[in-house]
Amino acid sequence: MKTYREENYLKAVYQLANHDKSKTVSPTDIANWLEVKPPTVLEKLAILVKKGYVTYNKFDGARLTTTGKDIALNIVRRHRIWETYLYKELKFSWSEVHEIAEQLEHINSDKLIDRIYDVIGNPDFDPHGDPIPNKQGKLPKSDRRPLSQSIKGCKCVVLGVSEHSEVFLNYLTELKIGLNDKLIVEQINAYDDSLKLSTKTKEHILMSAKAAQQILVQCIKPNCACK
Amino acid sequence: MKTYREENYLKAVYQLANHDKSKTVSPTDIANWLEVKPPTVLEKLAILVKKGYVTYNKFDGARLTTTGKDIALNIVRRHRIWETYLYKELKFSWSEVHEIAEQLEHINSDKLIDRIYDVIGNPDFDPHGDPIPNKQGKLPKSDRRPLSQSIKGCKCVVLGVSEHSEVFLNYLTELKIGLNDKLIVEQINAYDDSLKLSTKTKEHILMSAKAAQQILVQCIKPNCACK
DNA sequence: TAATAAAATTAGGTTAACCTAACTATTTAA
DNA sequence: TTAAATAGTTAGGTTAACCTAATTTTATTA
């Protein structure tokens, strides 16, 4: 039996591991993420280890086993499907969908998920550009990297954002930058790495390196030297 | 803070009280309904009494206070809105909606409920004909009573069912009797109280008293002597 | 590298929500 | 009307999920 708490612990491990792949997932990280105290996490980790969902030791931190990852990906799937549904079908805004999806993701009905996934047209990506795992837990391929890694002259398409905060999303809306928009990097300021961009609708957009790090793009300029 | 368990206890008291208004709601009734043991119920009742949601004593059983009733009716509201939504928008069948709505009713987002209530067209009744309480916990008026109380010659409109089991609903579907259908009572068998009915599409339908007790109707024959 | 800070861990405690077993009070029925 | 059955209650126990405080490890930095 998987309770919603157990699901949340597994999802936390998954998300923390993916957020920074170079770092191990420590009990303290999980505790901060879930807003509980480290001893609570240790206790739960022991249970998850016993159930075969994670491995844990002080040096490698917590890692999901294959089974654990399957469960985590299924919750991520449900979350992203609900977010898309709330956004597209029920006309919720960017900033509202996450919190409600956090609750809805724990509703236990495959048929319901299948049904709403059909209604939204079986997309591969949610409205943030995040990939929706399939039923087998496989993520659709997408070659995304931060806009900040672009070089001058690069032409990219916006495929997502790595920050989901309201203030950031509103900032993008103001700049009229949205999913699937094409950006041309006109200039990169060598001093602070800020960018000058142009889009179809707007030219000479100035953007800080900080913001550019949160925008995920794919280069579509043939033979571009960008990484 | 209202947990989903607390919500379920209050809903149970509400439903048991409404199911048989002449009977008090005993700890054992609640225990059977929620599939827990009586001591568990007693314990929870003490908490609910302390919180001011119910009153309890051995002789009157459990009764909801005004506050408790407001909470219970809000859950009933959410449940019936979700059932209608699942049925009408997501094309779930009669027999599937209840179980999923049992989970969805605990999702805490007034905005979500408002949104889906709008989508289904702000109806007063759910697909079982059960009234949907408004936000203030007021039930829409409906004058319903069992078909079994009809007399010969009575003409009634079907406004609901008091049994929601799959087998019963399938039986009605077979007889082509649905919500808002009109029935004429041709004959009542004095021996076993079985009825002979006719509808627009079918004549001489035989129905047991048992089934007729579960169908809720309103008489639409002017000056009918039925009760 | 020794002192300090931070993280991991252990020990022990709380609360909610469940349980069984035993007992008491109330009904029901012989 | 008394014995048997049923319902209500109390006592005491378990587990999950949290906690704080104290201790041990590990990492950082002066």
PDB file of C-alpha atoms (C1' of nucleotides) in Angstrom, chain A residues 26-29 38-39 42-43 56 58, chain C residues 6-14 17:
ATOM      1  CA  SER A  26      20.645  14.042   1.835  1.00  0.00           C
ATOM      2  CA  PRO A  27      18.111  13.579   4.635  1.00  0.00           C
ATOM      3  CA  THR A  28      18.365  17.299   5.326  1.00  0.00           C
ATOM      4  CA  ASP A  29      17.561  18.115   1.706  1.00  0.00           C
ATOM      5  CA  PRO A  38      15.633  15.275   9.523  1.00  0.00           C
ATOM      6  CA  PRO A  39      14.855  12.521  12.065  1.00  0.00           C
ATOM      7  CA  LEU A  42      15.612   9.105   8.460  1.00  0.00           C
ATOM      8  CA  GLU A  43      12.803   7.087   9.931  1.00  0.00           C
ATOM      9  CA  TYR A  56      20.469   4.994   1.470  1.00  0.00           C
ATOM     10  CA  LYS A  58      25.462   8.678   4.377  1.00  0.00           C
TER      11      LYS A  58
ATOM     12  C1'  DA C   6      26.879  21.691  10.041  1.00  0.00           C
ATOM     13  C1'  DA C   7      24.869  17.310   9.090  1.00  0.00           C
ATOM     14  C1'  DA C   8      23.591  12.704  10.493  1.00  0.00           C
ATOM     15  C1'  DT C   9      21.998   9.873  13.934  1.00  0.00           C
ATOM     16  C1'  DT C  10      20.007   8.086  18.276  1.00  0.00           C
ATOM     17  C1'  DA C  11      16.893   8.283  22.086  1.00  0.00           C
ATOM     18  C1'  DG C  12      12.765   9.123  23.682  1.00  0.00           C
ATOM     19  C1'  DG C  13       8.246  11.449  23.493  1.00  0.00           C
ATOM     20  C1'  DT C  14       3.474  12.873  21.355  1.00  0.00           C
ATOM     21  C1'  DA C  17      -6.319   6.495  14.310  1.00  0.00           C
TER      22       DA C  17
END
